[in-house]
mmCIF file of C-alpha atoms in Angstrom:
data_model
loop_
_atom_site.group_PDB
_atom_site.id
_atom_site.type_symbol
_atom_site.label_atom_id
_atom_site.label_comp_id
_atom_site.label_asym_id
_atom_site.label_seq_id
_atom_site.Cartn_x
_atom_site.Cartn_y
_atom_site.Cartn_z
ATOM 1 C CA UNK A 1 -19.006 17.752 17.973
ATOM 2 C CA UNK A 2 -18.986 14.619 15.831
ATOM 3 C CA UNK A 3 -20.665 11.987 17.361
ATOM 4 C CA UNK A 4 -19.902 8.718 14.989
ATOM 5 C CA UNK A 5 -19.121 8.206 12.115
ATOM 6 C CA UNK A 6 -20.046 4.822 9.937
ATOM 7 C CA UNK A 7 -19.516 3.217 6.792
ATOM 8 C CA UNK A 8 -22.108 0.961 5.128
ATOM 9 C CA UNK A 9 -22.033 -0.855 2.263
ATOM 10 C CA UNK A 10 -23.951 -1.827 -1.338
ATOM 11 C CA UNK A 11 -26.095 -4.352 0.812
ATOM 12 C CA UNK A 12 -26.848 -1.913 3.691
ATOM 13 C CA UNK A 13 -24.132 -4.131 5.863
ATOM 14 C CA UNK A 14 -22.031 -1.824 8.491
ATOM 15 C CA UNK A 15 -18.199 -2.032 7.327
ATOM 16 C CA UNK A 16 -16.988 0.647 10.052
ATOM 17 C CA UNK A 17 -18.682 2.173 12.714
ATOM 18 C CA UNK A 18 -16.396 4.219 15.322
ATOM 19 C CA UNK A 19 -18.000 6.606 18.192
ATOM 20 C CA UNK A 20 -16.148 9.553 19.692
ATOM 21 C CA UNK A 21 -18.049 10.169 23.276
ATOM 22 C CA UNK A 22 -17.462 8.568 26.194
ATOM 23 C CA UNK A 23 -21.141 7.017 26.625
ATOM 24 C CA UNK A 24 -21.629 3.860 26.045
ATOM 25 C CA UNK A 25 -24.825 4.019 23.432
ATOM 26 C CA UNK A 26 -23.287 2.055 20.541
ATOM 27 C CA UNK A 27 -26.519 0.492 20.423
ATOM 28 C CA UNK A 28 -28.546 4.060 20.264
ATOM 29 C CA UNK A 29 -25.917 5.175 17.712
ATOM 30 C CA UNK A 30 -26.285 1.861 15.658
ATOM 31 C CA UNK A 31 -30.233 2.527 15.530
ATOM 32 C CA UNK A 32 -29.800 6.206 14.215
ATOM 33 C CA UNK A 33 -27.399 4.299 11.546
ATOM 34 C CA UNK A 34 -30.274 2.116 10.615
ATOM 35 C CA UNK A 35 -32.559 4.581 10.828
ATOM 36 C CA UNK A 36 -30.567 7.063 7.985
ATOM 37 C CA UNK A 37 -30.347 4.327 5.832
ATOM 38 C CA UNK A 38 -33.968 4.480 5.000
ATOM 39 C CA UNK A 39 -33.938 7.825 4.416
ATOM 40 C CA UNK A 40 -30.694 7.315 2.134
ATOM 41 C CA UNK A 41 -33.038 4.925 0.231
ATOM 42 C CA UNK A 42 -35.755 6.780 -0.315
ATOM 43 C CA UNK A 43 -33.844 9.333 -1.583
ATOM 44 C CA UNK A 44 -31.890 7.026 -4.006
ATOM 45 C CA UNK A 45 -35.468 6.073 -5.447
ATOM 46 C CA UNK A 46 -37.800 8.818 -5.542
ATOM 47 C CA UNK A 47 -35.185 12.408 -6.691
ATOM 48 C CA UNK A 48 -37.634 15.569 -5.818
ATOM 49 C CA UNK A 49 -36.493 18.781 -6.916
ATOM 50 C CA UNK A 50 -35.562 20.095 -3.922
ATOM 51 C CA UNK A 51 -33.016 17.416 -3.019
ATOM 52 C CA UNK A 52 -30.509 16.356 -4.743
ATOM 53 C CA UNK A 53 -29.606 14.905 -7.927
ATOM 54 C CA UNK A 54 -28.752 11.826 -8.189
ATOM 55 C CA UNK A 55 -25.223 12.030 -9.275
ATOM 56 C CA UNK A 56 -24.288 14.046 -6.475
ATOM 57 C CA UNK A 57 -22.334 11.966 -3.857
ATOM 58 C CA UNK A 58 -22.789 14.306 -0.898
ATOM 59 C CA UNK A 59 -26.758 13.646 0.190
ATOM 60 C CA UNK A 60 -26.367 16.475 3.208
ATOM 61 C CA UNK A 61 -28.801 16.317 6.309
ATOM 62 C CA UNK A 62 -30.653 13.169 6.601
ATOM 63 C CA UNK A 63 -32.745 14.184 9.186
ATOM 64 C CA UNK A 64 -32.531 16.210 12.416
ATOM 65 C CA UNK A 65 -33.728 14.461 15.598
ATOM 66 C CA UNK A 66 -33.958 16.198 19.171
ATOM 67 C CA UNK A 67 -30.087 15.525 19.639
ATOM 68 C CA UNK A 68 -28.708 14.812 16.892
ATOM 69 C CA UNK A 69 -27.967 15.615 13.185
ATOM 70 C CA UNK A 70 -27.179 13.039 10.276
ATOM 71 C CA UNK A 71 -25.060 13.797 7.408
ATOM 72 C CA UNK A 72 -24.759 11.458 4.507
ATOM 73 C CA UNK A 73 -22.367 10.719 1.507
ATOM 74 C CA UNK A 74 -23.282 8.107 -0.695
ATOM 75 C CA UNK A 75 -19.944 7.079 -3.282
ATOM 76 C CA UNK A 76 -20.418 5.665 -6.947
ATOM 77 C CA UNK A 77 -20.570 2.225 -5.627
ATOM 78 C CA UNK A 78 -23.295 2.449 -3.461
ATOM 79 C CA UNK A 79 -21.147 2.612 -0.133
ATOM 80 C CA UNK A 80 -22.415 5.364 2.139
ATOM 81 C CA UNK A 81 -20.727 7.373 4.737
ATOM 82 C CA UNK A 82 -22.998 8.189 7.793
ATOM 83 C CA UNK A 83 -21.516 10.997 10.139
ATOM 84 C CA UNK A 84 -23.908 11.912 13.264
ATOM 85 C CA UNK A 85 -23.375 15.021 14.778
ATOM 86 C CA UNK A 86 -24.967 16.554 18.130
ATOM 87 C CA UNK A 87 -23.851 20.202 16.856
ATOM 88 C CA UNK A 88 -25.985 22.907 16.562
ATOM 89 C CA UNK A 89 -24.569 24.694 13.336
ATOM 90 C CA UNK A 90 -22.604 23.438 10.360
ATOM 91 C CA UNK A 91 -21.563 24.743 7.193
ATOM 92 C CA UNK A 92 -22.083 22.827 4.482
ATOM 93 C CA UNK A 93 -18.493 23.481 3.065
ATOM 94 C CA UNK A 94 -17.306 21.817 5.888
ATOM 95 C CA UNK A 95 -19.652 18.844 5.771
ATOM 96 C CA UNK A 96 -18.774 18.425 1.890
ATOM 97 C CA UNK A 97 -14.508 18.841 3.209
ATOM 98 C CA UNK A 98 -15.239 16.378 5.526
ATOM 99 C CA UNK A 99 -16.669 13.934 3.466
ATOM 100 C CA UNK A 100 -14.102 14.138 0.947
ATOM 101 C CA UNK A 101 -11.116 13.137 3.805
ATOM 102 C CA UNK A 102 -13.096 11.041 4.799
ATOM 103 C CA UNK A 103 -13.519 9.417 1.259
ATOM 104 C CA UNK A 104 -10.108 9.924 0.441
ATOM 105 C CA UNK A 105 -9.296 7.526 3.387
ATOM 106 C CA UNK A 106 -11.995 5.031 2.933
ATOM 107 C CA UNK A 107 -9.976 4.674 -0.804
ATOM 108 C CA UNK A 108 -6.900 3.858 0.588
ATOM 109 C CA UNK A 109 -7.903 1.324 3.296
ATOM 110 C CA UNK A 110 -9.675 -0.478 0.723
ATOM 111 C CA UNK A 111 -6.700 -0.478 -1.617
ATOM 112 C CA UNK A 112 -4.988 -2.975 1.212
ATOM 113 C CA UNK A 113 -4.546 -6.425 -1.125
ATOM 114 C CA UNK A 114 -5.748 -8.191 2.700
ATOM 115 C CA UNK A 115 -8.442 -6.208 2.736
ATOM 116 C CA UNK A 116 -11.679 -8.573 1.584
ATOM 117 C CA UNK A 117 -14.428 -6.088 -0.141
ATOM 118 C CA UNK A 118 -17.908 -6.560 1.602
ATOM 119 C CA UNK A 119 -16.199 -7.574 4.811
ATOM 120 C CA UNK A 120 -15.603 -4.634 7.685
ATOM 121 C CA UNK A 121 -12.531 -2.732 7.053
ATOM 122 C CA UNK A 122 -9.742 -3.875 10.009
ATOM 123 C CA UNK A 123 -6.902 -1.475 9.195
ATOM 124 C CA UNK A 124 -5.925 0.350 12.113
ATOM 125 C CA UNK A 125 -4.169 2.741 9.895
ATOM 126 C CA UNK A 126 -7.825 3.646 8.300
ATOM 127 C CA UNK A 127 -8.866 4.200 12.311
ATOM 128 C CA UNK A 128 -6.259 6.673 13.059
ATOM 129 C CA UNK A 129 -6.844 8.800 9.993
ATOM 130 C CA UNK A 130 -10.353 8.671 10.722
ATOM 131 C CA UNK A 131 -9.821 10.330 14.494
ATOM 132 C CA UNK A 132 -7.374 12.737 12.888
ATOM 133 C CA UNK A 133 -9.876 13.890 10.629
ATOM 134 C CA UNK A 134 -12.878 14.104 13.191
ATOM 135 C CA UNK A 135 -9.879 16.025 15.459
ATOM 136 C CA UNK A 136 -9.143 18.496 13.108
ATOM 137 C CA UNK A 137 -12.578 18.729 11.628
ATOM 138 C CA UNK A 138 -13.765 20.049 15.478
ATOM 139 C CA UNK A 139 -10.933 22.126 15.750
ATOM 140 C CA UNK A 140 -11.202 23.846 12.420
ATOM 141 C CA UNK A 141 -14.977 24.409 13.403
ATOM 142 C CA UNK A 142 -14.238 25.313 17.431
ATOM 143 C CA UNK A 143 -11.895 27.817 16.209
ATOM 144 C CA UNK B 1 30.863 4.465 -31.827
ATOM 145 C CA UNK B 2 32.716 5.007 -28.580
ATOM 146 C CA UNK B 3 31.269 3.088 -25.258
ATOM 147 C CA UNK B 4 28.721 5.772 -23.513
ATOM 148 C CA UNK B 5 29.847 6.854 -20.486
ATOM 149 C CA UNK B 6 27.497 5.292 -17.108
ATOM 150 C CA UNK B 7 23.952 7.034 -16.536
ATOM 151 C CA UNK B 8 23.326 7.964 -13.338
ATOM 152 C CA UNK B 9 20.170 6.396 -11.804
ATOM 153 C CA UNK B 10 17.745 9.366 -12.529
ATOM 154 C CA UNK B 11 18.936 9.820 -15.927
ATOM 155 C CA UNK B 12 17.652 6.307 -16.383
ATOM 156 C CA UNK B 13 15.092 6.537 -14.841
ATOM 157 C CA UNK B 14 13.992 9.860 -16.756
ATOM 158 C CA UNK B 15 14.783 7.750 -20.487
ATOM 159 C CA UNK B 16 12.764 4.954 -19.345
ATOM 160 C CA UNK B 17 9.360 3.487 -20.002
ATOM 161 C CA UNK B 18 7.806 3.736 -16.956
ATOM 162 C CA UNK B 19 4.261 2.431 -15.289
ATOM 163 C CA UNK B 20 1.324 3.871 -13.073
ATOM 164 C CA UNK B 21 2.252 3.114 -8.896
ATOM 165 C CA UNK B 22 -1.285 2.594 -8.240
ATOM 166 C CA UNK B 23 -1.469 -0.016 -10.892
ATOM 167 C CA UNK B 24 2.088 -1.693 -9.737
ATOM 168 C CA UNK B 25 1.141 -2.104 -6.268
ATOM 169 C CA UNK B 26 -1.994 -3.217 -7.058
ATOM 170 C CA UNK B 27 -1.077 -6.029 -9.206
ATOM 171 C CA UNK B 28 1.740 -7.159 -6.745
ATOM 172 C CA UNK B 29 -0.789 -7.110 -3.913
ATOM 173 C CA UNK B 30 -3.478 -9.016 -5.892
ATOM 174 C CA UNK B 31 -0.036 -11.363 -6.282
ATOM 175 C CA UNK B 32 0.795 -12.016 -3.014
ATOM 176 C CA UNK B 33 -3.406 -12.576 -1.955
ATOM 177 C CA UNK B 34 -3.535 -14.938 -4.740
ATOM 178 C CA UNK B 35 -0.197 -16.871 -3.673
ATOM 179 C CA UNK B 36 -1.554 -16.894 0.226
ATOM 180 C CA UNK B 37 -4.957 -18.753 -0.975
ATOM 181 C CA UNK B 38 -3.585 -20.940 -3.152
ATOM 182 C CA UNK B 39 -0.581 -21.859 -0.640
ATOM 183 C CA UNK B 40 -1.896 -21.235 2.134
ATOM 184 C CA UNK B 41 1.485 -21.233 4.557
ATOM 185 C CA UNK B 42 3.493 -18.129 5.126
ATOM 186 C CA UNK B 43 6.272 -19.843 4.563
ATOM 187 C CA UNK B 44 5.637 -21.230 1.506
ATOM 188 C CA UNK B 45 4.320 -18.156 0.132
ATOM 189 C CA UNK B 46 8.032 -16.150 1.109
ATOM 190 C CA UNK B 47 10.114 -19.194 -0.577
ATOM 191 C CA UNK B 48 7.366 -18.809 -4.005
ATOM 192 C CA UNK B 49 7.968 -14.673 -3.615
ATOM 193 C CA UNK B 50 11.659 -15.773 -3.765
ATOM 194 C CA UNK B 51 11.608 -17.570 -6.281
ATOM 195 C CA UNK B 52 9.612 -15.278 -8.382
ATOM 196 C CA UNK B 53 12.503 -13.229 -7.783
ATOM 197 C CA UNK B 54 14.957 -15.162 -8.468
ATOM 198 C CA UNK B 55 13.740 -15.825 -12.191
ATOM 199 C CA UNK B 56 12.590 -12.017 -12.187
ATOM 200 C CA UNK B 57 16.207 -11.259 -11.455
ATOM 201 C CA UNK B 58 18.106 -13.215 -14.163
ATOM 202 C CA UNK B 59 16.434 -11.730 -17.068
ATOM 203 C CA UNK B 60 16.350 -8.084 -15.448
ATOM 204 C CA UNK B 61 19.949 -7.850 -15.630
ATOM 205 C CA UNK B 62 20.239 -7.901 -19.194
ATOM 206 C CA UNK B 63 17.830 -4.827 -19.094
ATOM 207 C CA UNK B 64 20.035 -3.251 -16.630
ATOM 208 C CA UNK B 65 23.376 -3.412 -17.848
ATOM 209 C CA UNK B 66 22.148 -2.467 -21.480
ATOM 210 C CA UNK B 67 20.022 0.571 -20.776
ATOM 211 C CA UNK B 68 22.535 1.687 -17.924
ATOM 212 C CA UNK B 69 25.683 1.341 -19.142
ATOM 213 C CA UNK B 70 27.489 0.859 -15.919
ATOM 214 C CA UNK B 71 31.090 -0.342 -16.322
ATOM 215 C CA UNK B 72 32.692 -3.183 -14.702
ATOM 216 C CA UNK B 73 32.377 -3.001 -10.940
ATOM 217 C CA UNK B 74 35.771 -3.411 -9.230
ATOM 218 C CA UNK B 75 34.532 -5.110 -5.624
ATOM 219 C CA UNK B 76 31.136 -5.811 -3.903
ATOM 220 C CA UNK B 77 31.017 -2.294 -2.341
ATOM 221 C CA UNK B 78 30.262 -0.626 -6.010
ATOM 222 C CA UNK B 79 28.611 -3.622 -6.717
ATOM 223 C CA UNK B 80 26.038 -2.610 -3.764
ATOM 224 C CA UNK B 81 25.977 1.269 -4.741
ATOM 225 C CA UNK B 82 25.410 0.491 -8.062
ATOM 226 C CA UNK B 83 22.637 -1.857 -7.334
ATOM 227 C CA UNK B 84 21.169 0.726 -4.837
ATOM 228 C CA UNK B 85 21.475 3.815 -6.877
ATOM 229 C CA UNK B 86 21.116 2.555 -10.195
ATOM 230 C CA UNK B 87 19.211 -0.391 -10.144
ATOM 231 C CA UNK B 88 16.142 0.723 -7.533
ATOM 232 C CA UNK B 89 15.847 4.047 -9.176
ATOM 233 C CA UNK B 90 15.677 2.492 -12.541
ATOM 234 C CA UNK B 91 12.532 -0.112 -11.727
ATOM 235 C CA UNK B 92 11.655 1.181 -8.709
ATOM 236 C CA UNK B 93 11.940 4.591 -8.739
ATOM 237 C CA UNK B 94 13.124 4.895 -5.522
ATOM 238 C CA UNK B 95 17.112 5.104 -4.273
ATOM 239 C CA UNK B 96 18.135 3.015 -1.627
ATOM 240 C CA UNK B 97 21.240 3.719 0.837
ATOM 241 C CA UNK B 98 24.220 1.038 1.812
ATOM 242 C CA UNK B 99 25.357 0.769 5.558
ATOM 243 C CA UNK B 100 26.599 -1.780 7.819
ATOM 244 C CA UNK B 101 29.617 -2.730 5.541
ATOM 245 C CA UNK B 102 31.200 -6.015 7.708
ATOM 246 C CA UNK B 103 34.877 -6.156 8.151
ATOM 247 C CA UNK B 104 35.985 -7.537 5.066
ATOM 248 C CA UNK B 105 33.386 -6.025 2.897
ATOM 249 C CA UNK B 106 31.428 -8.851 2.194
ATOM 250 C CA UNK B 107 28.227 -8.117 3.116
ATOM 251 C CA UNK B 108 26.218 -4.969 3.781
ATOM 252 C CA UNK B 109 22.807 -3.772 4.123
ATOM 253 C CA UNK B 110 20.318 -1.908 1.675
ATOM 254 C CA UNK B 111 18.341 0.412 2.902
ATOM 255 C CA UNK B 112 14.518 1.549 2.097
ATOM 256 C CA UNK B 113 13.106 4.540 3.452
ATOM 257 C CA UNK B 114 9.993 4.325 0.560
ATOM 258 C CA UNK B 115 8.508 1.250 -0.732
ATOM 259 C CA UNK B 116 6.044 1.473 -3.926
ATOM 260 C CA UNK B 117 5.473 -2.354 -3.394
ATOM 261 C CA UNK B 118 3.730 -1.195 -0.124
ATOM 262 C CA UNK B 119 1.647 1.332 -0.927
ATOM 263 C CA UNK B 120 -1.817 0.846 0.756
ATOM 264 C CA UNK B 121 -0.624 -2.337 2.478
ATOM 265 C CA UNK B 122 -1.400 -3.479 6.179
ATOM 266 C CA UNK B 123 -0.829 -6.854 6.875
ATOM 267 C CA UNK B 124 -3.625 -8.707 8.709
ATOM 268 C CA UNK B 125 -2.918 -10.707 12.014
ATOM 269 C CA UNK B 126 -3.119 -14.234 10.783
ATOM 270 C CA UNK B 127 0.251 -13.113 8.527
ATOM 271 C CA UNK B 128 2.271 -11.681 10.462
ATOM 272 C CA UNK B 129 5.378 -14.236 9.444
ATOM 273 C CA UNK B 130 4.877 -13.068 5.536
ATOM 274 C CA UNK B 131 8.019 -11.274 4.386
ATOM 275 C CA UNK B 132 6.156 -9.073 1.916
ATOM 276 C CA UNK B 133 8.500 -7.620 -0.290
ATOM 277 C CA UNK B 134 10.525 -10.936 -1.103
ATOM 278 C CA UNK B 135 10.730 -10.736 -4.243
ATOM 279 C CA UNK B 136 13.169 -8.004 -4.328
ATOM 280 C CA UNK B 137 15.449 -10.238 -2.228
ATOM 281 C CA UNK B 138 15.049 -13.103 -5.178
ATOM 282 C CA UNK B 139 15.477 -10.251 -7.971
ATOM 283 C CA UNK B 140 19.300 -9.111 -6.259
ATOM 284 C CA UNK B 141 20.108 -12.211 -5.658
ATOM 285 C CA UNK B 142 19.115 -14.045 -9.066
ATOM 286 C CA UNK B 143 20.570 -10.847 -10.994
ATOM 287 C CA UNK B 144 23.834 -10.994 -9.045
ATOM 288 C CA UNK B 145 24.084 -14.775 -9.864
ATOM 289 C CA UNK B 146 24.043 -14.134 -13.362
ATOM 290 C CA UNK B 147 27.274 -11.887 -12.833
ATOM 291 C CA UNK B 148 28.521 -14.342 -10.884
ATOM 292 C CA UNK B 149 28.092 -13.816 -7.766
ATOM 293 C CA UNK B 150 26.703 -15.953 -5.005
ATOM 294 C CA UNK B 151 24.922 -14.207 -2.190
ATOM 295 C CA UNK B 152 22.355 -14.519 0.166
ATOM 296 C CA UNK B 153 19.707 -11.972 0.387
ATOM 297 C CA UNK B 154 17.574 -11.751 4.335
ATOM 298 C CA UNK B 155 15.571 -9.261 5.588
ATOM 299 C CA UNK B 156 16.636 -7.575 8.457
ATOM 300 C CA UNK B 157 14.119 -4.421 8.606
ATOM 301 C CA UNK B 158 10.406 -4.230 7.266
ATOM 302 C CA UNK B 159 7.637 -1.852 7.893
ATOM 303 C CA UNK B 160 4.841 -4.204 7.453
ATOM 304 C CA UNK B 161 6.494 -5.511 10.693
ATOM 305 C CA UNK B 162 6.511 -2.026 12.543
ATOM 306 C CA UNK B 163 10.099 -1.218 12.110
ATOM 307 C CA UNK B 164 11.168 2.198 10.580
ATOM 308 C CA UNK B 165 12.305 1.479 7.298
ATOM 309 C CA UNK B 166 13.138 -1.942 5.057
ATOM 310 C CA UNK B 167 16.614 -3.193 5.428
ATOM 311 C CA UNK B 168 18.158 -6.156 3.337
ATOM 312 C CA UNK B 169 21.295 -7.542 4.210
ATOM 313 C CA UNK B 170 23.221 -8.455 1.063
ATOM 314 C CA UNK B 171 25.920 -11.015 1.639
ATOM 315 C CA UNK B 172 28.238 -12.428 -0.796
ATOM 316 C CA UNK B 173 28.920 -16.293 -0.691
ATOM 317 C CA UNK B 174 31.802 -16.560 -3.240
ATOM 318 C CA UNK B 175 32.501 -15.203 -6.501
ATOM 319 C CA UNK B 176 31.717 -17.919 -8.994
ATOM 320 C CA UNK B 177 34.523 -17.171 -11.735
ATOM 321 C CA UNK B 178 33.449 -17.724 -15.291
ATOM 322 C CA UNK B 179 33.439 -21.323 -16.924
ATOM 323 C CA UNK B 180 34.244 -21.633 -20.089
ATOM 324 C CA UNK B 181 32.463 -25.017 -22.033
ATOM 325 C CA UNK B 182 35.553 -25.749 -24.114
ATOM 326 C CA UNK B 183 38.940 -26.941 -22.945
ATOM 327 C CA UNK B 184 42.116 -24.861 -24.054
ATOM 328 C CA UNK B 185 44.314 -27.812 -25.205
ATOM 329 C CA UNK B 186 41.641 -28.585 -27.922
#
């Protein structure tokens, strides 16, 4: 099940950052965060041919730890979408559907004329969708 | 040529130039962020949206009556459908419905179920007093002036707020009859 999902932006500064378990480890989920962004980075910088290209917005598995699995999405304007997963398998169609809600979302709460760019995103309607999404995202892949 | 007959609101609205939502909501939110820095009070900012309206509203109605053709409106009531099914489906695109007529018809309320001023919008917590969509209340009222007719435009229903749907209460003051500049005995 999805663990947290986060939103960073162009200066590596957290916008959104929302956890769906019960234990408290923000912290421990803010360090694995961190942690992806480097590998986002690198692979930003240095394209190998066996990762992606870089106009592809959907970066797929950061890198597995002993718990956990992070996906990344990284949008044209350098804003990246961190999703950290404790699940043992997941298709990548529903990684790249996910991501694409999920972008589809991030869009509209930034539309908001209140909402300042570069500052964390405070629209409760953005928080619901989120949750709806992770819901139905479990569901669809419990089912 | 012999006078067209009245268009209803979507045959307007199909004949029409029309413009991108996105970019319409867009520019009226960049509006009403710019007005808020620049003002600073909430209040201010809803008697500036008003205003805007208002001036808005006496030029529109030339548009309206020319590229709608709508005949002479025998009381407020048509008055109010007319402005409700012609007028928001014309530059809005949306249709609005009239309730709440008072006893002696002189005031009733417009209501919006869709918004395209709206779209993305959430207000933050430090505006909570900001009436939004207030320019539409100066565009009915400063276009009903013009056809002389005084009223006073509040809002009694807006989602920003958490209600259900937006709901303006249209009132009219008097009926201003027409002056004329010269004097008959002349």
């Amino acid at each position: 099940m999805i663990v947290s999902v986060a939103v960073v932006g162009q200066q590596n500064n957290p916008l959104y950052l929302q956890s769906f378990t019960e234990a408290g480890d923000e912290l421990k989920l803010h360090h694995i965060v961190h942690c992806s962004l480097d590998v986002i980075d690198e692979r930003v910088n240095n394209p190998k041919k066996n990762w992606p290209t870089l106009n592809e917005t959907f970066l797929g598995l950061l890198y597995p730890s002993e718990n956990y699995k992070v996906y990344g999405y990284l949008t044209n304007t350098k804003v990246k979408f961190i999703l950290v997963t404790n699940e043992i398998d997941v298709k990548d169609a529903d990684m790249r559907n996910f991501f694409r809600r999920f972008h589809t979302a991030y869009v509209d709460a930034v539309s908001n004329p209140f909402h300042v760019p570069g500052k964390k995103i405070t629209s409760r309607s953005f928080a619901v969708r989120v949750s709806a999404i992770v819901k139905s995202f479990e569901s669809g892949s419990n089912a | 040529m012999a006078p067209l007959p009245p268009r209803s609101g979507d045959a307007v609205f199909a004949n029409i130039e029309r413009v991108n939502a996105e970019l319409f909501s867009l520019t009226y939110g960049a509006i009403v962020r710019q007005l808020l820095t620049d003002l600073e009070e909430v209040d201010e900012v809803n008697k500036q949206l008003d205003q805007m309206g208002y001036n808005i509203g006496v030029r529109l109605i030339d548009e309206f009556l020319a590229k709608s053709n709508v005949s002479r409106c025998a009381d407020f009531k048509e008055t109010a459908d007319v402005i409700a099914k012609v007028g928001f489906k014309m530059f809005l695109g949306v249709t609005a419905s009239v309730t709440n007529w008072d006893a002696d018809g002189m005031s009733c309320s417009l209501i919006l179920e869709d918004n395209p001023l709206v779209d993305f919008v959430e207000l933050p917590d430090t505006c909570q007093g900001l009436y939004y969509c207030n320019i539409l209340s100066g565009v009915i009222r400063g276009a009903l002036e013009m056809v002389s007719m005084k009223t006073e435009v509040t809002w009694i229903r807006d989602m920003l707020h958490g209600d259900d749907a937006y709901e303006l209460q249209v009132k009219l003051l008097k009926q201003v009859p027409e002056e004329y500049p010269y004097k008959d005995d002349d």
